[in-house]
Amino acid sequence: MDMNSFSPMMPTSPLSMINQVKFEDEPDLKDLFITVDEPESHVTTIETFITYRIITKTSRGEFDSSEFEVRRRYQDFLWLKGKLEEAHPTLIIPPLPEKFIVKGMVERFNDDFIETRRKALHKFLNRIADHPTLTFNEDFKVFLTAQAWELSSHKKQGPGLLSRMGQTVRAVAMSMRGVKSRPEEFMEMNNFIEIFSQKINLIDKISQRIYKEEREYSDEMKEYGPIHVLWSASEEDLVDTLKGVASCIDKCCKATEKRMSGLSEALLPVVHEYVLYSEMLMGVMKRRDQIQAELDSKVEALTYKKADTDLLTEEIGKLEDKVECANNALKADWERWKHNMQNDIKSAFTDMAEENIHYYEQSQIERGREAETQAEGEAGSMHREPDVGLDPGSPGSRPGPKPGAKPLRHPGIPRVDCFKISEAQQFGMCCKFCKLKTP
Amino acid sequence: MTENNFWLKKIEISVSEAEKRTGRNAMNMQETYTAYLIETRSVDHTDGQSVLTDSLWRRYSEFELLRNYLLVYYPHVVVPPLPEKRAEFVWHKLSADNMDPDFVERRRIGLENFLLRVASHPILCRDKIFYLFLTQEGNWKETVNETGFQLKADSRLKALNATFRVKNPDKRFTELKHYSDELQSVISHLLRVRARVADRLYGVYKVHGNYGRVFSEWSAIEKEMGDGLQSAGHHMDVYASSIDDILEDEEHYADQLKEYLFYAEALRAVCRKHELMQYDLEMAAQDLASKKQQCEELATGTVRTFSLKGMTTKLFGQETPEQREARIKVLEEQINEGEQQLKSKNLEGREFVKNAWADIERFKEQKNHDLKEALISYAVMQISMCKKGIQVWTNAKECFSKM
């Protein structure tokens, strides 16, 4: 696996980090390294919450020092995200992990949940650090460096609650009006986002389902192996064979566990992040539309109201700039996002394929070893042709399949057409497992 | 006899077809059942050509009748079992319906297996009723019933009684009984878990098929990733559909294990027969001993054991010497008879033990050989599954890396 800053398992020694090169849009050396680790539980009289340690190492001049260590809680991350969205409404801000997963979660502080969240938060900060614009955001800097009390007082600055509420109301009103004419490229973008969102959600569900099925398969296998050992206790002549099969099954079980952990490390978090990204993208489209709507409404006002034309024209001028800025920012960021998405998806699925190959290779080695040792006792039995006739004079001959009709497939004889899939099969198989709605 | 000559030639037996039929049953109600075509061919030694000599249709109940007959007439033989009457150890894809074509197909193979096992058994293959089963379509049922085998069958109650009361059964049979209990329990457990494993494996494979559909839809909006997604999706479909063949093979493996699961019952039947004979023998010996003692007491005049006659003579006066003589004579006759019977029962018992044990040894060898082969072929199946998996995922990986 690539050692890049997105891996939460990255080393924290400053030397090794400064030497890491990340080729993205900047061929320069990275100068900001962030890790999120050490979740800790805090209990107060009012509430219990988790904080995460954030270590920042940087060589940038605008930072007062080269190393920072702070503790932040989820609320702080939410604040940061809000500020970034405010400052850059049409940039694609990285998504935050969800507040809490409704389904199946009883306790917010379940270990797996915390670890998954930690990894996602790590990714969140690193994506911001890698973003050509967002990385220089002032609030981001404060987030990474300020002590707890400093952060609180910084948060209190900026537009008050009431004015923020006012903004939201205006925004809602704008979005209700709808957009008159979205430029062509943004129509395309919107279309893409809609379909992408549907598909990535489906893929998320499918991947989670696969994980679940593999987990249940592994559980059953755990019971399957030991039965053979139990059986070997009553069979003198089959002890070796049975114990061999048992150990084989156990090893395959372990290989399955590894496959599952590969899935949950490489694929599931990436797919899930893009599910959140797709929601984020819809928000970005809305905001862009709002900015355009603001302009459109002023232009409309101009055509009807003759009064205050000068003021309106001035405002329109400003808004036109604003719209142009917003559109360009979005366009540039869109390309960047798509490029990243392609790479991320590609490597996630390639890793998954790799895991699966490894799993089958492991299993094959195990079974192969098993079959070899057993076949030693049975000279050439594995390659025996199926018996067609039977000599009643020889007691105990193994009966064989009927000649002519559909043959009982001897494992040594491969079937030629095994890769043919019928249409019916393709769709029929979805029925039980596809509770996912087709769009 | 012509039958013996028949068996000296090499013969091939096959259950080649299954057909759904409707007919009227004993209560004149309409029923649907499956009939199986049994074909017998004789193979010429010289050129290996086979000629169809007999072909007839039988239903499952007739197989059962044949087996029940063999059980009664050859109690010292471990009679091969029939395939299951109803589908058990079913997982979600399999149907529990007896009319389901897959079930019928597996049953066809199981019935063929049964016939081949009987035909290859040194004792059973010579049985006339078996020969007629393969050659005489009409009237066979009547012929079997005419043998009166149902009357000769030991009552279940008698057998149960013997099992509890027998004092000195041959230790080997007691051990064999324990072994067959263990075998039955462990194979049932194994088959149950295997069915669950199969179910889960099916799930894992089939869900991947959904990727195929979604990737294909997604590829429509992607320019660069489109081709990679599309072809990767195709491989996911291939992966998902590969499980069907894999699990079909596994069902055959499960059927091989099931045969030995049912063999456990056949072993127990032989043990029960031994216990019955042994108990019979013990009772006869006991009876003889008590008669001898009675005789002795009458002869010497001492009463050591309680008897009603003894009581009445005490109360009502002694019997006459003539009466006593008569009784002694009767007893002596009975003792003689008893001794003859005991001798023959002893002989029978020993013959039974000898023959049964010979067949059990034969069975053990067959079982070890078959199970080992089945387990190996299972391993081979798994290897082939892994090979397929590697191939599919390698292809998929290539597509992903080209995205």
PDB file of C-alpha atoms in Angstrom, chain B residues 71-254:
ATOM      1  CA  LEU B  71     -32.811 -56.627   5.501  1.00  0.00           C
ATOM      2  CA  VAL B  72     -34.986 -59.519   6.622  1.00  0.00           C
ATOM      3  CA  TYR B  73     -33.345 -62.252   4.589  1.00  0.00           C
ATOM      4  CA  TYR B  74     -29.726 -61.161   5.128  1.00  0.00           C
ATOM      5  CA  PRO B  75     -29.558 -59.878   8.672  1.00  0.00           C
ATOM      6  CA  HIS B  76     -25.823 -60.496   8.860  1.00  0.00           C
ATOM      7  CA  VAL B  77     -25.158 -58.202   5.906  1.00  0.00           C
ATOM      8  CA  VAL B  78     -24.644 -54.454   6.134  1.00  0.00           C
ATOM      9  CA  VAL B  79     -27.315 -53.670   3.553  1.00  0.00           C
ATOM     10  CA  PRO B  80     -26.560 -50.597   1.421  1.00  0.00           C
ATOM     11  CA  PRO B  81     -28.855 -47.662   2.183  1.00  0.00           C
ATOM     12  CA  LEU B  82     -31.234 -45.870  -0.125  1.00  0.00           C
ATOM     13  CA  PRO B  83     -30.870 -42.152  -0.863  1.00  0.00           C
ATOM     14  CA  GLU B  84     -32.904 -39.989   1.461  1.00  0.00           C
ATOM     15  CA  LYS B  85     -36.652 -40.090   1.247  1.00  0.00           C
ATOM     16  CA  ARG B  86     -37.038 -36.370   1.851  1.00  0.00           C
ATOM     17  CA  ALA B  87     -34.524 -33.639   1.199  1.00  0.00           C
ATOM     18  CA  GLU B  88     -32.639 -32.799   4.360  1.00  0.00           C
ATOM     19  CA  PHE B  89     -29.754 -30.468   5.106  1.00  0.00           C
ATOM     20  CA  VAL B  90     -31.242 -28.050   2.654  1.00  0.00           C
ATOM     21  CA  TRP B  91     -29.892 -24.527   2.300  1.00  0.00           C
ATOM     22  CA  HIS B  92     -31.740 -21.659   0.750  1.00  0.00           C
ATOM     23  CA  LYS B  93     -31.043 -22.321  -2.871  1.00  0.00           C
ATOM     24  CA  LEU B  94     -31.937 -25.991  -2.652  1.00  0.00           C
ATOM     25  CA  SER B  95     -35.498 -26.983  -2.684  1.00  0.00           C
ATOM     26  CA  ALA B  96     -37.040 -29.282  -0.119  1.00  0.00           C
ATOM     27  CA  ASP B  97     -39.579 -30.346  -2.683  1.00  0.00           C
ATOM     28  CA  ASN B  98     -39.405 -33.987  -3.757  1.00  0.00           C
ATOM     29  CA  MET B  99     -40.539 -33.050  -7.233  1.00  0.00           C
ATOM     30  CA  ASP B 100     -37.755 -30.496  -7.719  1.00  0.00           C
ATOM     31  CA  PRO B 101     -35.682 -31.535 -10.754  1.00  0.00           C
ATOM     32  CA  ASP B 102     -32.347 -31.157  -8.954  1.00  0.00           C
ATOM     33  CA  PHE B 103     -33.555 -33.363  -6.111  1.00  0.00           C
ATOM     34  CA  VAL B 104     -34.872 -35.927  -8.557  1.00  0.00           C
ATOM     35  CA  GLU B 105     -31.563 -35.930 -10.401  1.00  0.00           C
ATOM     36  CA  ARG B 106     -29.577 -36.488  -7.220  1.00  0.00           C
ATOM     37  CA  ARG B 107     -31.992 -39.199  -6.194  1.00  0.00           C
ATOM     38  CA  ARG B 108     -31.561 -40.900  -9.552  1.00  0.00           C
ATOM     39  CA  ILE B 109     -27.823 -41.037  -8.971  1.00  0.00           C
ATOM     40  CA  GLY B 110     -28.379 -42.285  -5.418  1.00  0.00           C
ATOM     41  CA  LEU B 111     -30.667 -45.089  -6.578  1.00  0.00           C
ATOM     42  CA  GLU B 112     -28.164 -46.135  -9.203  1.00  0.00           C
ATOM     43  CA  ASN B 113     -25.504 -46.168  -6.541  1.00  0.00           C
ATOM     44  CA  PHE B 114     -27.712 -48.397  -4.374  1.00  0.00           C
ATOM     45  CA  LEU B 115     -28.210 -50.926  -7.140  1.00  0.00           C
ATOM     46  CA  LEU B 116     -24.522 -50.983  -7.966  1.00  0.00           C
ATOM     47  CA  ARG B 117     -23.627 -51.543  -4.327  1.00  0.00           C
ATOM     48  CA  VAL B 118     -26.061 -54.457  -4.079  1.00  0.00           C
ATOM     49  CA  ALA B 119     -24.833 -55.899  -7.355  1.00  0.00           C
ATOM     50  CA  SER B 120     -21.247 -55.739  -6.199  1.00  0.00           C
ATOM     51  CA  HIS B 121     -21.947 -57.392  -2.856  1.00  0.00           C
ATOM     52  CA  PRO B 122     -20.729 -61.012  -2.926  1.00  0.00           C
ATOM     53  CA  ILE B 123     -23.822 -62.313  -1.109  1.00  0.00           C
ATOM     54  CA  LEU B 124     -26.608 -59.932  -2.071  1.00  0.00           C
ATOM     55  CA  CYS B 125     -25.905 -60.065  -5.779  1.00  0.00           C
ATOM     56  CA  ARG B 126     -27.050 -63.660  -5.905  1.00  0.00           C
ATOM     57  CA  ASP B 127     -30.464 -62.990  -4.513  1.00  0.00           C
ATOM     58  CA  LYS B 128     -33.332 -63.970  -6.776  1.00  0.00           C
ATOM     59  CA  ILE B 129     -35.670 -61.172  -5.740  1.00  0.00           C
ATOM     60  CA  PHE B 130     -32.950 -58.679  -6.610  1.00  0.00           C
ATOM     61  CA  TYR B 131     -32.554 -60.313  -9.991  1.00  0.00           C
ATOM     62  CA  LEU B 132     -36.295 -60.113 -10.553  1.00  0.00           C
ATOM     63  CA  PHE B 133     -36.283 -56.469  -9.471  1.00  0.00           C
ATOM     64  CA  LEU B 134     -34.037 -55.764 -12.412  1.00  0.00           C
ATOM     65  CA  THR B 135     -35.777 -58.006 -14.884  1.00  0.00           C
ATOM     66  CA  GLN B 136     -39.446 -58.561 -14.061  1.00  0.00           C
ATOM     67  CA  GLU B 137     -41.534 -55.435 -14.261  1.00  0.00           C
ATOM     68  CA  GLY B 138     -45.042 -56.698 -13.647  1.00  0.00           C
ATOM     69  CA  ASN B 139     -45.925 -58.786 -10.627  1.00  0.00           C
ATOM     70  CA  TRP B 140     -42.653 -58.192  -8.870  1.00  0.00           C
ATOM     71  CA  LYS B 141     -44.363 -56.690  -5.835  1.00  0.00           C
ATOM     72  CA  GLU B 142     -46.603 -59.707  -5.510  1.00  0.00           C
ATOM     73  CA  THR B 143     -43.622 -62.034  -5.790  1.00  0.00           C
ATOM     74  CA  VAL B 144     -41.821 -60.235  -2.981  1.00  0.00           C
ATOM     75  CA  ASN B 145     -44.866 -60.265  -0.761  1.00  0.00           C
ATOM     76  CA  GLU B 146     -45.369 -63.951  -1.432  1.00  0.00           C
ATOM     77  CA  THR B 147     -42.048 -64.694   0.226  1.00  0.00           C
ATOM     78  CA  GLY B 148     -43.782 -63.640   3.415  1.00  0.00           C
ATOM     79  CA  PHE B 149     -40.750 -61.721   4.510  1.00  0.00           C
ATOM     80  CA  GLN B 150     -42.810 -59.268   6.503  1.00  0.00           C
ATOM     81  CA  LEU B 151     -43.831 -62.069   8.820  1.00  0.00           C
ATOM     82  CA  LYS B 152     -40.251 -63.181   9.255  1.00  0.00           C
ATOM     83  CA  ALA B 153     -39.178 -59.722  10.311  1.00  0.00           C
ATOM     84  CA  ASP B 154     -38.312 -59.345  13.965  1.00  0.00           C
ATOM     85  CA  SER B 155     -40.653 -57.154  15.877  1.00  0.00           C
ATOM     86  CA  ARG B 156     -39.230 -53.840  16.971  1.00  0.00           C
ATOM     87  CA  LEU B 157     -40.459 -54.432  20.464  1.00  0.00           C
ATOM     88  CA  LYS B 158     -38.701 -57.769  20.719  1.00  0.00           C
ATOM     89  CA  ALA B 159     -35.504 -56.207  19.461  1.00  0.00           C
ATOM     90  CA  LEU B 160     -35.709 -53.342  21.934  1.00  0.00           C
ATOM     91  CA  ASN B 161     -36.325 -55.748  24.763  1.00  0.00           C
ATOM     92  CA  ALA B 162     -33.330 -57.811  23.776  1.00  0.00           C
ATOM     93  CA  THR B 163     -31.077 -54.772  23.587  1.00  0.00           C
ATOM     94  CA  PHE B 164     -31.845 -53.878  27.156  1.00  0.00           C
ATOM     95  CA  ARG B 165     -31.850 -57.332  28.636  1.00  0.00           C
ATOM     96  CA  VAL B 166     -29.001 -59.113  26.892  1.00  0.00           C
ATOM     97  CA  LYS B 167     -26.217 -59.992  29.332  1.00  0.00           C
ATOM     98  CA  ASN B 168     -23.262 -61.085  27.265  1.00  0.00           C
ATOM     99  CA  PRO B 169     -23.259 -59.694  23.781  1.00  0.00           C
ATOM    100  CA  ASP B 170     -20.079 -59.961  21.769  1.00  0.00           C
ATOM    101  CA  LYS B 171     -18.042 -56.901  22.763  1.00  0.00           C
ATOM    102  CA  ARG B 172     -17.238 -56.098  19.195  1.00  0.00           C
ATOM    103  CA  PHE B 173     -20.896 -55.521  18.409  1.00  0.00           C
ATOM    104  CA  THR B 174     -21.344 -53.241  21.383  1.00  0.00           C
ATOM    105  CA  GLU B 175     -18.387 -51.204  20.194  1.00  0.00           C
ATOM    106  CA  LEU B 176     -19.759 -51.211  16.681  1.00  0.00           C
ATOM    107  CA  LYS B 177     -23.047 -49.834  17.962  1.00  0.00           C
ATOM    108  CA  HIS B 178     -21.273 -46.988  19.698  1.00  0.00           C
ATOM    109  CA  TYR B 179     -19.255 -46.310  16.609  1.00  0.00           C
ATOM    110  CA  SER B 180     -22.333 -46.150  14.416  1.00  0.00           C
ATOM    111  CA  ASP B 181     -24.007 -43.732  16.850  1.00  0.00           C
ATOM    112  CA  GLU B 182     -20.952 -41.506  16.760  1.00  0.00           C
ATOM    113  CA  LEU B 183     -20.706 -41.731  12.990  1.00  0.00           C
ATOM    114  CA  GLN B 184     -24.330 -40.751  12.564  1.00  0.00           C
ATOM    115  CA  SER B 185     -24.073 -37.839  14.951  1.00  0.00           C
ATOM    116  CA  VAL B 186     -20.871 -36.436  13.530  1.00  0.00           C
ATOM    117  CA  ILE B 187     -21.891 -36.725   9.888  1.00  0.00           C
ATOM    118  CA  SER B 188     -25.279 -35.080  10.564  1.00  0.00           C
ATOM    119  CA  HIS B 189     -23.543 -32.225  12.301  1.00  0.00           C
ATOM    120  CA  LEU B 190     -21.051 -31.896   9.498  1.00  0.00           C
ATOM    121  CA  LEU B 191     -23.750 -31.878   6.833  1.00  0.00           C
ATOM    122  CA  ARG B 192     -25.751 -29.268   8.709  1.00  0.00           C
ATOM    123  CA  VAL B 193     -22.815 -26.930   9.033  1.00  0.00           C
ATOM    124  CA  ARG B 194     -21.728 -27.586   5.464  1.00  0.00           C
ATOM    125  CA  ALA B 195     -25.165 -26.502   4.294  1.00  0.00           C
ATOM    126  CA  ARG B 196     -24.837 -23.269   6.250  1.00  0.00           C
ATOM    127  CA  VAL B 197     -21.349 -22.685   4.869  1.00  0.00           C
ATOM    128  CA  ALA B 198     -22.667 -23.248   1.356  1.00  0.00           C
ATOM    129  CA  ASP B 199     -25.440 -20.753   1.971  1.00  0.00           C
ATOM    130  CA  ARG B 200     -23.006 -18.088   3.137  1.00  0.00           C
ATOM    131  CA  LEU B 201     -20.582 -18.733   0.316  1.00  0.00           C
ATOM    132  CA  TYR B 202     -23.448 -18.383  -2.133  1.00  0.00           C
ATOM    133  CA  GLY B 203     -24.241 -15.041  -0.556  1.00  0.00           C
ATOM    134  CA  VAL B 204     -20.700 -13.729  -0.863  1.00  0.00           C
ATOM    135  CA  TYR B 205     -20.474 -14.627  -4.532  1.00  0.00           C
ATOM    136  CA  LYS B 206     -23.911 -13.445  -5.559  1.00  0.00           C
ATOM    137  CA  VAL B 207     -23.689 -10.016  -3.937  1.00  0.00           C
ATOM    138  CA  HIS B 208     -20.615  -9.350  -6.037  1.00  0.00           C
ATOM    139  CA  GLY B 209     -22.872  -9.733  -9.035  1.00  0.00           C
ATOM    140  CA  ASN B 210     -24.563  -6.504  -8.055  1.00  0.00           C
ATOM    141  CA  TYR B 211     -21.301  -4.695  -8.678  1.00  0.00           C
ATOM    142  CA  GLY B 212     -21.583  -5.748 -12.297  1.00  0.00           C
ATOM    143  CA  ARG B 213     -24.890  -4.000 -12.781  1.00  0.00           C
ATOM    144  CA  VAL B 214     -23.917  -0.806 -10.936  1.00  0.00           C
ATOM    145  CA  PHE B 215     -20.507  -0.546 -12.584  1.00  0.00           C
ATOM    146  CA  SER B 216     -22.124  -0.839 -15.954  1.00  0.00           C
ATOM    147  CA  GLU B 217     -24.586   1.953 -15.155  1.00  0.00           C
ATOM    148  CA  TRP B 218     -21.835   4.117 -13.706  1.00  0.00           C
ATOM    149  CA  SER B 219     -19.583   3.634 -16.701  1.00  0.00           C
ATOM    150  CA  ALA B 220     -22.162   5.489 -18.776  1.00  0.00           C
ATOM    151  CA  ILE B 221     -21.245   8.812 -17.174  1.00  0.00           C
ATOM    152  CA  GLU B 222     -17.497   8.295 -16.987  1.00  0.00           C
ATOM    153  CA  LYS B 223     -15.186   9.159 -19.815  1.00  0.00           C
ATOM    154  CA  GLU B 224     -11.838   7.732 -18.788  1.00  0.00           C
ATOM    155  CA  MET B 225     -12.985   5.236 -16.197  1.00  0.00           C
ATOM    156  CA  GLY B 226     -15.870   3.977 -18.302  1.00  0.00           C
ATOM    157  CA  ASP B 227     -14.193   1.095 -20.117  1.00  0.00           C
ATOM    158  CA  GLY B 228     -12.387  -0.167 -17.046  1.00  0.00           C
ATOM    159  CA  LEU B 229     -15.582  -0.090 -14.996  1.00  0.00           C
ATOM    160  CA  GLN B 230     -17.575  -1.840 -17.666  1.00  0.00           C
ATOM    161  CA  SER B 231     -15.152  -4.708 -18.148  1.00  0.00           C
ATOM    162  CA  ALA B 232     -14.525  -5.052 -14.406  1.00  0.00           C
ATOM    163  CA  GLY B 233     -18.280  -5.303 -14.011  1.00  0.00           C
ATOM    164  CA  HIS B 234     -18.368  -8.139 -16.473  1.00  0.00           C
ATOM    165  CA  HIS B 235     -15.830 -10.053 -14.404  1.00  0.00           C
ATOM    166  CA  MET B 236     -17.900  -9.489 -11.296  1.00  0.00           C
ATOM    167  CA  ASP B 237     -20.805 -11.125 -13.104  1.00  0.00           C
ATOM    168  CA  VAL B 238     -18.620 -14.057 -14.057  1.00  0.00           C
ATOM    169  CA  TYR B 239     -17.495 -14.394 -10.457  1.00  0.00           C
ATOM    170  CA  ALA B 240     -21.042 -14.331  -9.166  1.00  0.00           C
ATOM    171  CA  SER B 241     -22.273 -16.982 -11.532  1.00  0.00           C
ATOM    172  CA  SER B 242     -19.305 -19.303 -10.951  1.00  0.00           C
ATOM    173  CA  ILE B 243     -20.670 -20.319  -7.566  1.00  0.00           C
ATOM    174  CA  ASP B 244     -23.547 -22.296  -9.058  1.00  0.00           C
ATOM    175  CA  ASP B 245     -21.341 -24.995 -10.539  1.00  0.00           C
ATOM    176  CA  ILE B 246     -19.092 -25.049  -7.498  1.00  0.00           C
ATOM    177  CA  LEU B 247     -21.978 -25.710  -5.145  1.00  0.00           C
ATOM    178  CA  GLU B 248     -23.532 -28.285  -7.441  1.00  0.00           C
ATOM    179  CA  ASP B 249     -20.334 -30.289  -7.150  1.00  0.00           C
ATOM    180  CA  GLU B 250     -20.405 -29.869  -3.413  1.00  0.00           C
ATOM    181  CA  GLU B 251     -23.905 -31.357  -3.300  1.00  0.00           C
ATOM    182  CA  HIS B 252     -22.501 -34.531  -4.803  1.00  0.00           C
ATOM    183  CA  TYR B 253     -19.869 -34.576  -2.073  1.00  0.00           C
ATOM    184  CA  ALA B 254     -22.600 -34.111   0.519  1.00  0.00           C
TER     185      ALA B 254
END
